[in-house]
Coordinates of C-alpha atoms in Angstrom, one line a residue:
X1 CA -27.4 5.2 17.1
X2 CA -30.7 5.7 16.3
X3 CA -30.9 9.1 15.4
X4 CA -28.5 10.3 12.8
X5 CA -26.0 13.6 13.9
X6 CA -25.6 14.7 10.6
X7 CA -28.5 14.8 7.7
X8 CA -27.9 15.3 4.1
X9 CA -31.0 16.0 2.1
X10 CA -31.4 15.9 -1.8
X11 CA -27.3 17.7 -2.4
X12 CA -26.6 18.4 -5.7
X13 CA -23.6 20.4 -6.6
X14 CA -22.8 22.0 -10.2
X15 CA -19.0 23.4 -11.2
X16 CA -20.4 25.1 -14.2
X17 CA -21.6 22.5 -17.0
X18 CA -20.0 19.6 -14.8
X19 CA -22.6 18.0 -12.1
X20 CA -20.1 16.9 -9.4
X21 CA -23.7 15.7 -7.6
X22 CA -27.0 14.7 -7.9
X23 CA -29.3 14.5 -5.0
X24 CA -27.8 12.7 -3.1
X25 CA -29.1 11.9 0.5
X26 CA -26.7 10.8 3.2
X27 CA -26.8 10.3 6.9
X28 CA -23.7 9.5 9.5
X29 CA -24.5 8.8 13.2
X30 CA -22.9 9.1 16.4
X31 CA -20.5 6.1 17.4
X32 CA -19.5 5.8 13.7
X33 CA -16.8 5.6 11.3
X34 CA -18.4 5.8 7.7
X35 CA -16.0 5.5 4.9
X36 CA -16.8 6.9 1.7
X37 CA -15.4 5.3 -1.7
X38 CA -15.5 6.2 -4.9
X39 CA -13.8 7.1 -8.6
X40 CA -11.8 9.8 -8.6
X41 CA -14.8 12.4 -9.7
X42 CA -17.7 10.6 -7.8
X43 CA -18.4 13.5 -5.3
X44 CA -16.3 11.6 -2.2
X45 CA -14.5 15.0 -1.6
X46 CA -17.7 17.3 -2.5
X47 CA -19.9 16.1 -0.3
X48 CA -17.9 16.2 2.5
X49 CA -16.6 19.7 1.9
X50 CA -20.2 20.5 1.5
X51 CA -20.7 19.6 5.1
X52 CA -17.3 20.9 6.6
X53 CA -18.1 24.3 5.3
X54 CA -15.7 24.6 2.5
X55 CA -18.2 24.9 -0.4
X56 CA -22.1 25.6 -0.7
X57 CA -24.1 23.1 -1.8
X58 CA -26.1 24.4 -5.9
X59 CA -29.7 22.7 -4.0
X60 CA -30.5 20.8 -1.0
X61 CA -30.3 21.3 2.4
X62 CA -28.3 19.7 5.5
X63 CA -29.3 18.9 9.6
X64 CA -26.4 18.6 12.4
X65 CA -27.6 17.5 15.9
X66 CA -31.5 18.0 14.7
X67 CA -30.5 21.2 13.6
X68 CA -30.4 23.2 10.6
X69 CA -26.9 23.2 9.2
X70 CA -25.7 25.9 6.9
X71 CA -21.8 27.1 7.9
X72 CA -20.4 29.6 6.4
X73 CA -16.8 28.5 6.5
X74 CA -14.9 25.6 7.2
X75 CA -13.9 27.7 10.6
X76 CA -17.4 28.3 11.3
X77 CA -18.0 24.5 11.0
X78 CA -15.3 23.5 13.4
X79 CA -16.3 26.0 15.9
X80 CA -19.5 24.6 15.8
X81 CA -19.0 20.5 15.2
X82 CA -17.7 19.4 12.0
X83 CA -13.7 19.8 11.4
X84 CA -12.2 18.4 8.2
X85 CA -8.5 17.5 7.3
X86 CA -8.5 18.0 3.6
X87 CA -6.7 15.8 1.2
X88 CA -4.2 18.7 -0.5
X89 CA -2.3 20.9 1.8
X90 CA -3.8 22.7 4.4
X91 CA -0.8 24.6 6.1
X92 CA 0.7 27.9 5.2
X93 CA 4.4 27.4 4.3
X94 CA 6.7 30.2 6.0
X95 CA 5.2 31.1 9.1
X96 CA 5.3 28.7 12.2
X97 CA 3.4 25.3 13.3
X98 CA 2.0 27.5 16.5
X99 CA 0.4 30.6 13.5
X100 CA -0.8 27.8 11.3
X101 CA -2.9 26.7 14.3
X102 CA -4.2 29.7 15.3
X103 CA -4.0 31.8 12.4
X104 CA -7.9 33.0 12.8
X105 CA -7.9 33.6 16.4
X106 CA -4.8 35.0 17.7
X107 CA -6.6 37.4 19.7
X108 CA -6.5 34.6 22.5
X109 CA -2.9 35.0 22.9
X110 CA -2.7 39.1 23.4
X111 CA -1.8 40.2 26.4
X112 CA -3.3 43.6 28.5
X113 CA -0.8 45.8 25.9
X114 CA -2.7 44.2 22.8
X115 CA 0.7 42.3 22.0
X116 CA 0.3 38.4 20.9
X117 CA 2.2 36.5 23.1
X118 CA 4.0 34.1 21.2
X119 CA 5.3 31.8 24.0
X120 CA 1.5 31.0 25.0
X121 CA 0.5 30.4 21.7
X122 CA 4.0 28.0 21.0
X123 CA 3.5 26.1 24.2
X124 CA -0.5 25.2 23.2
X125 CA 0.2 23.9 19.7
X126 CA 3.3 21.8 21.4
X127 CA 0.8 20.6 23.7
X128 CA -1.6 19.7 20.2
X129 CA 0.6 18.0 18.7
X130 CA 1.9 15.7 21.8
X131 CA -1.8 15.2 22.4
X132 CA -2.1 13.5 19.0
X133 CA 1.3 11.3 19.7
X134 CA 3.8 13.4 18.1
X135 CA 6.5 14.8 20.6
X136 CA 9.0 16.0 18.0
X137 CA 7.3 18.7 16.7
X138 CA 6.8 22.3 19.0
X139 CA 5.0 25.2 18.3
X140 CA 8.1 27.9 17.4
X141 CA 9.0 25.3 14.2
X142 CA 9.0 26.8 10.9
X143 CA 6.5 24.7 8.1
X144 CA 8.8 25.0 5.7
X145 CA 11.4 22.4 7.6
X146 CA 8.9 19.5 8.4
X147 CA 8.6 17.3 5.8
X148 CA 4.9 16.6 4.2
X149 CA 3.8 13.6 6.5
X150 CA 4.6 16.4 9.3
X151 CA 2.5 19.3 7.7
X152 CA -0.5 16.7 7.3
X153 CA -0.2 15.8 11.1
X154 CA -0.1 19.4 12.2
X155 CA -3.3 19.9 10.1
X156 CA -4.9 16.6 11.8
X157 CA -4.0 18.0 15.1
X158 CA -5.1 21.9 14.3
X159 CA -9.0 20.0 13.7
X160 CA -8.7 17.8 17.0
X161 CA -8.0 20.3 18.8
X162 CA -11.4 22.1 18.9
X163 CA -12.9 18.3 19.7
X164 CA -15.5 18.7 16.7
X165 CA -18.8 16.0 16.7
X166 CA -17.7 15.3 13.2
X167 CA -14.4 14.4 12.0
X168 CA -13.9 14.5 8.2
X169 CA -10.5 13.0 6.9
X170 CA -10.1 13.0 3.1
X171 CA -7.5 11.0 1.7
X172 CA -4.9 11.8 4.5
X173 CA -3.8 8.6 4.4
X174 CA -2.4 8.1 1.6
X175 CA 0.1 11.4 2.6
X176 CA 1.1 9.4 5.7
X177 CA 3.5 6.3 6.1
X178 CA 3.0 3.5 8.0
X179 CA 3.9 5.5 11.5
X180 CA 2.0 8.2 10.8
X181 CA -1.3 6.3 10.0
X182 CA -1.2 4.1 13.0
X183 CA -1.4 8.3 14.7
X184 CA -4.3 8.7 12.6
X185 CA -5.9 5.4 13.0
X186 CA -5.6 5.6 17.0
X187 CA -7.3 9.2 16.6
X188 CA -10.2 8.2 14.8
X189 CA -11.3 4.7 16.7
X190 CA -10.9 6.8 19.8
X191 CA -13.4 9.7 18.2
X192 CA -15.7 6.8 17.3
X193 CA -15.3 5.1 21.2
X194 CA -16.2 8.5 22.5
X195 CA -19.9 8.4 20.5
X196 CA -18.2 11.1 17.5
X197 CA -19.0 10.6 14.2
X198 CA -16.2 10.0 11.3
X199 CA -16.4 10.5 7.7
X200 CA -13.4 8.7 6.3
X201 CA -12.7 9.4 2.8
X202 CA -10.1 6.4 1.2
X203 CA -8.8 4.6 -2.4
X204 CA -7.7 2.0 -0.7
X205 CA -9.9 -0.8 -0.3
X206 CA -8.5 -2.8 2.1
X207 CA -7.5 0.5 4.4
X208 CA -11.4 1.5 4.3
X209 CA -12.7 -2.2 5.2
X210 CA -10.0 -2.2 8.3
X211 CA -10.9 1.1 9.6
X212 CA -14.6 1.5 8.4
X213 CA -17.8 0.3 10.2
X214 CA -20.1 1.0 7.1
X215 CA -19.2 1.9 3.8
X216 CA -20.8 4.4 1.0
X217 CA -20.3 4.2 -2.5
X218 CA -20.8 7.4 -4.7
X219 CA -20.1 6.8 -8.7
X220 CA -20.7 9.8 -10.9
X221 CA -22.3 11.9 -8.4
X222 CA -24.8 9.7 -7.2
X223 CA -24.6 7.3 -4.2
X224 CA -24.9 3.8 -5.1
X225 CA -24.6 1.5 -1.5
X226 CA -23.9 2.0 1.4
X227 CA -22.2 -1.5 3.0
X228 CA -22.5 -2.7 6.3
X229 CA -19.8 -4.3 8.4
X230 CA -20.9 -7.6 7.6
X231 CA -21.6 -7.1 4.4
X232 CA -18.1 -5.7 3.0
X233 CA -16.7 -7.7 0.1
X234 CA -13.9 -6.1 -2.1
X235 CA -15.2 -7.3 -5.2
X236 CA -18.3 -6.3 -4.9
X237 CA -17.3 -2.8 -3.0
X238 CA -15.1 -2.4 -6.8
X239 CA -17.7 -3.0 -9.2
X240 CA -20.2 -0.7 -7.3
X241 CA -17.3 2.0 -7.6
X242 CA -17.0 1.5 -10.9
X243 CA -19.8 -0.6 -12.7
X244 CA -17.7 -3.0 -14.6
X245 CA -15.3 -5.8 -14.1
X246 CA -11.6 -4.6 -13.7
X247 CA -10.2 -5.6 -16.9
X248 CA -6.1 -6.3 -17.5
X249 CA -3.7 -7.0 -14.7
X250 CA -3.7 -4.6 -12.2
X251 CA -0.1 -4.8 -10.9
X252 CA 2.2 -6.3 -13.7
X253 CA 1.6 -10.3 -14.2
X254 CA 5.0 -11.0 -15.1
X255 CA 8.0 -11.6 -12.4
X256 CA 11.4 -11.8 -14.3
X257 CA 13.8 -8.8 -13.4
X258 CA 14.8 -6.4 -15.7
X259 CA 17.7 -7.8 -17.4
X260 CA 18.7 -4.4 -19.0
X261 CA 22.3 -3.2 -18.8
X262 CA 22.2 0.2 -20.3
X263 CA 22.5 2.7 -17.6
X264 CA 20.2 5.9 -17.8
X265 CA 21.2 7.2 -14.1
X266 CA 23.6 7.1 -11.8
X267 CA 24.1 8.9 -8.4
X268 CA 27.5 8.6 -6.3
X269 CA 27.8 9.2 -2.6
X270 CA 24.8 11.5 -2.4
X271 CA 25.3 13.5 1.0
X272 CA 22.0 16.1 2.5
X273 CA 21.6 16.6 5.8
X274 CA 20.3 14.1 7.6
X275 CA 18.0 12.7 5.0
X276 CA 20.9 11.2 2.4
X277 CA 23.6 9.8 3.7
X278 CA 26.5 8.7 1.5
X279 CA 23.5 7.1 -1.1
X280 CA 24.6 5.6 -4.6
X281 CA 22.1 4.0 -7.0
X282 CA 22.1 2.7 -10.7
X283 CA 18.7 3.4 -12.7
X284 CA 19.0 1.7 -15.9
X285 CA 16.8 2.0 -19.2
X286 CA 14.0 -0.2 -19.6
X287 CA 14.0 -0.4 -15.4
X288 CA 11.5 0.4 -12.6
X289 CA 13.6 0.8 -9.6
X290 CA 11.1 1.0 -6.3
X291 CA 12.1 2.7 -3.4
X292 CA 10.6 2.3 -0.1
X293 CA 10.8 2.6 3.5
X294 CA 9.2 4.4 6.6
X295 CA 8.8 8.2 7.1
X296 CA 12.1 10.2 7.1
X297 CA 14.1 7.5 5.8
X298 CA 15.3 10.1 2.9
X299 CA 13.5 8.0 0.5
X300 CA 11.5 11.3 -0.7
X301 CA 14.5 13.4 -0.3
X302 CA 16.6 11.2 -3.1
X303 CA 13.8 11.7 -6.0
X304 CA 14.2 15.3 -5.1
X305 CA 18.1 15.0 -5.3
X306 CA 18.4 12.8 -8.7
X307 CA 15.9 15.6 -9.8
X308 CA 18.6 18.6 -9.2
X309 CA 16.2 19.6 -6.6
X310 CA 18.6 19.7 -3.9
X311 CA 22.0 21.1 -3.4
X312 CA 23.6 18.0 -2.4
X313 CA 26.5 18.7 0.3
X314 CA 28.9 15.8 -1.2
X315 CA 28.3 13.5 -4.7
X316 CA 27.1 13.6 -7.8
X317 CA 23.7 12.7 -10.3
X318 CA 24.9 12.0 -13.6
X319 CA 23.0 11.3 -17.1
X320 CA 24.2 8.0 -19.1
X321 CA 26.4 11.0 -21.5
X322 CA 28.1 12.2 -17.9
X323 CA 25.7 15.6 -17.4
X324 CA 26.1 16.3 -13.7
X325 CA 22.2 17.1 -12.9
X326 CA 22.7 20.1 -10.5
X327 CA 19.3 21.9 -11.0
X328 CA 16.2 20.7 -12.5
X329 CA 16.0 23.3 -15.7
X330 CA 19.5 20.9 -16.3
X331 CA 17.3 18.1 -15.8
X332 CA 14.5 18.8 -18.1
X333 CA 16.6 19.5 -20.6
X334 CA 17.6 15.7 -20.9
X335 CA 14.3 14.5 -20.4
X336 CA 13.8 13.9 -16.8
X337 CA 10.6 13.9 -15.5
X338 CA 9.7 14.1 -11.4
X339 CA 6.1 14.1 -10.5
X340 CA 6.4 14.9 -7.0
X341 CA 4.1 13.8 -3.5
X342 CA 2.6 17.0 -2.8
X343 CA 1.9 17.4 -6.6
X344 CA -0.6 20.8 -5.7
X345 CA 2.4 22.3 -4.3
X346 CA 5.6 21.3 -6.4
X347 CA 4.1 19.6 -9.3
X348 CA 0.9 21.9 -10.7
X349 CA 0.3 25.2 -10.7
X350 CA -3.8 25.4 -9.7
X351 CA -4.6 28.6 -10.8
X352 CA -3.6 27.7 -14.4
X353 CA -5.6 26.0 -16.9
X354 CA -4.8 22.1 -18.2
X355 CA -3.8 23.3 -21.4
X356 CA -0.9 25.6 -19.6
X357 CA 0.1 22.8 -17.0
X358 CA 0.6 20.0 -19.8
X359 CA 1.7 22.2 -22.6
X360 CA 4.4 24.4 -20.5
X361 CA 6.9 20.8 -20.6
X362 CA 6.6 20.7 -24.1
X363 CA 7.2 23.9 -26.1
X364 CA 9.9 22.4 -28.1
X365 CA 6.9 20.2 -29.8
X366 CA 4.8 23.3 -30.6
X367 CA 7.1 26.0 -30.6
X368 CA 9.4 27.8 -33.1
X369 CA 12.6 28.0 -31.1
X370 CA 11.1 28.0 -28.3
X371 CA 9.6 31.0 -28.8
X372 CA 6.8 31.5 -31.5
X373 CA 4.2 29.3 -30.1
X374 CA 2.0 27.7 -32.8
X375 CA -1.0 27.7 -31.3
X376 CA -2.7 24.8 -33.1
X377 CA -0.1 22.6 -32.7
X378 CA -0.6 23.7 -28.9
X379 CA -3.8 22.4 -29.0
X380 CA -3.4 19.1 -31.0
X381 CA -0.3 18.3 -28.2
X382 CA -2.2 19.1 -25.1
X383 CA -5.7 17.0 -26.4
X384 CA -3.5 14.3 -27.3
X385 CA -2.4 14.1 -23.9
X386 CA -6.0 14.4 -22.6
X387 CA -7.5 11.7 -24.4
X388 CA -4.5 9.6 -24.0
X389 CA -4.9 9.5 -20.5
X390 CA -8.7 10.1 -20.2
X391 CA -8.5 13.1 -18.5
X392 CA -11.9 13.7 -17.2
X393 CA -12.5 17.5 -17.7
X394 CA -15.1 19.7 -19.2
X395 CA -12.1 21.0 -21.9
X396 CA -8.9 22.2 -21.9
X397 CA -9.0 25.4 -20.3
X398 CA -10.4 24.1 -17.1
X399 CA -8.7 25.3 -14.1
X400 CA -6.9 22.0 -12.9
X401 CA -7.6 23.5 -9.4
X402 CA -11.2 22.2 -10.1
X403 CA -10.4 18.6 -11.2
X404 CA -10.4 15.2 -8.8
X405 CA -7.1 14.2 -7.3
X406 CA -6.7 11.3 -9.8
X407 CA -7.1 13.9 -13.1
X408 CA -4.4 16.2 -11.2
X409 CA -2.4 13.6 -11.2
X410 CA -3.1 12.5 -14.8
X411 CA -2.2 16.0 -15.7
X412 CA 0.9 15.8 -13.9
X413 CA 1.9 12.6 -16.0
X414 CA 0.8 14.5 -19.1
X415 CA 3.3 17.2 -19.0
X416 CA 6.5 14.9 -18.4
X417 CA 5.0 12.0 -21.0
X418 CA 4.0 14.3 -23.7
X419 CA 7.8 16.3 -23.5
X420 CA 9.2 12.6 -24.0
X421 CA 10.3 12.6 -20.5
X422 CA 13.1 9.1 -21.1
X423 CA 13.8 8.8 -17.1
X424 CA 10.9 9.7 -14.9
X425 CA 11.4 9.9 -10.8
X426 CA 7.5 9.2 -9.7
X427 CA 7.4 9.9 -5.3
X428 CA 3.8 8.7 -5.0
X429 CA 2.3 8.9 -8.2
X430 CA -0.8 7.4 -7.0
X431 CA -1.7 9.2 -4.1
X432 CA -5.4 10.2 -3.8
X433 CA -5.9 8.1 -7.0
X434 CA -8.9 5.4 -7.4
X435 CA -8.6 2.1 -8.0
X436 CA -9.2 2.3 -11.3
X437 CA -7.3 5.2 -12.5
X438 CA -4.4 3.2 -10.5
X439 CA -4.4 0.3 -13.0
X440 CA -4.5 2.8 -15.9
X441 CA -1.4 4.8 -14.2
X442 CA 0.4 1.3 -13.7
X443 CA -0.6 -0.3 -17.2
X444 CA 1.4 3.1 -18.2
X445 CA 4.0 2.2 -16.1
X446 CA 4.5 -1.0 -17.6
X447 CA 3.9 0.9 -21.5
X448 CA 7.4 2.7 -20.5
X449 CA 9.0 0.3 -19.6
X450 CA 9.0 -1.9 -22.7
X451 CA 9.4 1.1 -24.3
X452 CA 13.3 1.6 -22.3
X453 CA 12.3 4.0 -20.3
X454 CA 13.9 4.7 -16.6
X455 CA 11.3 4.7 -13.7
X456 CA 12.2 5.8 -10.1
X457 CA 9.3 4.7 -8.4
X458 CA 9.3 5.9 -4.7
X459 CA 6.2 4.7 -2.5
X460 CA 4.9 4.1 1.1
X461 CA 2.4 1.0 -0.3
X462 CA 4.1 -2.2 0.2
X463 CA 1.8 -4.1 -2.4
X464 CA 2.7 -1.1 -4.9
X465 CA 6.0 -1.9 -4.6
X466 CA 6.4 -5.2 -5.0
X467 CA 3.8 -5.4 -7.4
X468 CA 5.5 -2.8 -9.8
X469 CA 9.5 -3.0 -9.3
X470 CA 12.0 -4.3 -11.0
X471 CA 14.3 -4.5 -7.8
X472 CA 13.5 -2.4 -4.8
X473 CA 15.9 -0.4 -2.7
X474 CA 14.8 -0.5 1.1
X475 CA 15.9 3.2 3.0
X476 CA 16.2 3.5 6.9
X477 CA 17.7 6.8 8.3
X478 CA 18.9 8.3 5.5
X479 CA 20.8 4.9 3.9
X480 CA 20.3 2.1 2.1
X481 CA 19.6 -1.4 4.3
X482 CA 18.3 -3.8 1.3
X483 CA 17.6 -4.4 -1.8
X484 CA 15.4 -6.8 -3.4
X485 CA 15.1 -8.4 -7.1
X486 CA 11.8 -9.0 -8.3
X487 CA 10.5 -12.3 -7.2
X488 CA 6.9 -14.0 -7.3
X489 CA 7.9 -15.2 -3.6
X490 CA 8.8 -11.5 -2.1
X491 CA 6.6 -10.8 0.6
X492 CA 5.6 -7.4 2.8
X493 CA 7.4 -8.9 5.6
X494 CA 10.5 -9.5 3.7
X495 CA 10.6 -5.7 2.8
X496 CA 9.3 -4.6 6.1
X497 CA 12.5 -6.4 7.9
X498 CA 14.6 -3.9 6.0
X499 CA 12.8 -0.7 7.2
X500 CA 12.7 -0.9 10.8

């Protein structure tokens, strides 16, 4: 490990007036996991694209393998070394797991008549994915059945396939649960074992100083430490991230239940394939309800359903006035709120500015009838939102394609908070979100409640759940197996019991 296999020199990167980074100098060497930390903004995500051929870097220059390194695309950097699972989606809904594999080089599957053969090119990605530890999932499977663990595998599997020198994984994690991380965790040590090179990209602290052999800290742009094995120490690890003290509780301090009565949402016998099965559940006002459990347990499937985002084969999602929520225009209009897990795909649209993703929940606020917009009202409603929750953006009519994961997310919250959402079904709310911006987002959390709203909060963190919820409702298999009040003595291996 004495000479580095990939040399970053003096990167800077510029998105217009914002400076993502500032010269910063990096090196990773063979036999190594290196996990990168930061604030949502601090150039985790940049830097590493910059590598894995995504994006060019404004100055600077970069050496792989004592070589000069300047791809032109993230396909010309995993043909040559470097692969990269990136932390949105990275799959193309509608066309098979086999064409999402090999979309840029198909021609290896045409036979002497110039036709793709199709039963090659099904039976190699089968053969990817079982080589990963997945045996479920074949080649001929549409995208647009596998649920988004399963779409973030495939992806994982699409970059080990090419056996690349360099294995960047941004945030995948946090779209995993508890199964599908062990995959990804196995993957990785074995890539470091082998004398490959990692770059693993992670909000969670105690994830990173598991997994992690040294650890980088970038804040603002600039890279601050990098942390040795021995040298890894959570507090100090947070106030490099963020220069200051956490300040507050971070989960809520208190840990008496909810003892509100008032019902805000009910669901009766709820019925979908194999992902509900007979499911009923009370959310009352003034509540937050966690729900929890492994991957396919339907937990993700129910916010969808109480959202009118499903058409249910059997039962019912009423309103406390007895609306049946059967779509979700039916559930907007009584102020529910869903911010969903793949937020870039269900909850955003990217190509639209921050001002259009907030304001578009809220015409009613700014609008004459919902029809004459006003524009300065507009404005005044969206900045409210943006200085409410410190969106960190260069103004309003930024693309939110450009912004961090954690300012996504924050815009997300904006447009359901702003339209005086009173029931809100969060599914991962603070995925891809730094530690700090997760205090803010749960210090919200807590805001709502006293102030009677309902909260679904689905998640795949353990200490998120008990550190947030009211009660929590455990899901295996498409049902509910336990349910637990909130208690100071609850522990992860209480919960856990209940999921497998």
């Amino acid at each position: 490990m004495n000479e580095p296999i990939l040399e970053m020199k003096n990167i800077s990167k510029n998105f217009g007036s914002v400076i993502a980074l500032k010269n910063v100098n990096l090196e990773v060497y063979p036999g190594e996991i290196r996990g990168l930390i930061g604030e949502n903004g601090s150039g985790k995500s940049t830097i590493s694209s910059i590598a894995a051929g995504m994006q060019k870097a404004s100055a600077g220059e970069m050496m792989f393998k004592g070589k000069k390194w300047e791809p032109s695309s993230m396909i010309d950097a995993l043909q040559n070394g470097i692969g990269m699972v990136v932390q949105e989606s990275g799959t193309i809904a509608g066309v098979t797991v086999a064409e999402n594999m090999f979309l840029a080089e198909l021609v290896q599957f045409k036979n002497k008549f110039g036709l793709i053969s199709k039963n090659k090119m099904n039976q190699k990605a089968t053969e990817a994915m079982k080589a990963i530890g997945v045996s479920n999932v074949t080649g001929d499977m549409n995208m647009m059945t596998l649920d988004f663990q399963t779409r973030k595998l495939v992806e994982i599997a699409k970059v080990i396939m090419k056996n690349p020198e360099i294995l960047v994984i941004d945030e995948t994690s946090t779209a995993l649960s508890q199964d599908g991380r062990e995959i990804m965790y196995k993957l990785i040590r074995k890539f470091r074992d082998n004398g490959k090179a990692v770059i693993f990209i992670s909000h969670d602290l105690e994830e990173i100083m598991e997994v992690c052999d040294t650890l980088t800290v970038l804040r603002d742009g600039t890279l601050i430490r990098t942390f040795q094995k021995e040298e890894f120490d959570a507090d100090k690890i947070r106030t490099s991230m963020i220069g200051r003290e956490l300040q507050g509780d971070y989960y809520r301090s208190d840990f008496t239940p909810s003892s509100q009565t008032e019902t805000a949402l009910t669901a009766n016998n709820l019925k979908y394939r194999e992902e509900l099965k007979s499911v009923d559940l009370v959310l009352k006002k003034g509540e937050i309800v966690g729900v929890g459990g492994l991957s396919s347990c339907g937990m993700h499937a129910l916010g969808k359903a109480l959202f009118g985002g499903l058409e249910l084969e059997e039962g019912e999602v009423k309103t406390a006035d007895g609306c049946s929520i059967t779509n979700p225009h039916i559930a907007v209009n009584h102020k529910i709120g869903y911010v969903s897990k793949d937020r870039d795909t269900e909850s955003l649209c990217l190509s639209a500015s921050i001002r259009d993703n907030i304001a578009i929940g809220g015409m009613e606020k700014y609008a004459v009838n919902n029809f004459l917009i006003l524009n300065k009202k507009e404005s005044e409603y969206v900045q409210k939102q943006i200085k409410d929750l410190a969106i960190k953006c260069s103004d309003a009519e930024q693309l939110t394609s450009q912004l961090s994961g954690g300012n996504k997310q924050k815009v997300v919250f904006g447009k359901w908070i702003g339209c005086g959402s009173e029931i809100l079904i969060l599914d991962c709310p603070t995925r891809g979100v730094d530690i700090g911006v997760k205090q803010a987002m749960y210090q919200l959390m807590v805001k709502l409640k006293e102030e009677g709203k309902a909260i679904l909060l689905i998640s795949e963190e353990l200490p998120e759940l008990i550190g947030m919820s009211d009660r929590i409702v455990i899901m295996k298999d498409g049902c509910i197996t336990g349910e637990f009040m909130r208690s100071e003595t609850l522990t992860d291996a209480d919960v856990i019991s209940c999921m497998i």
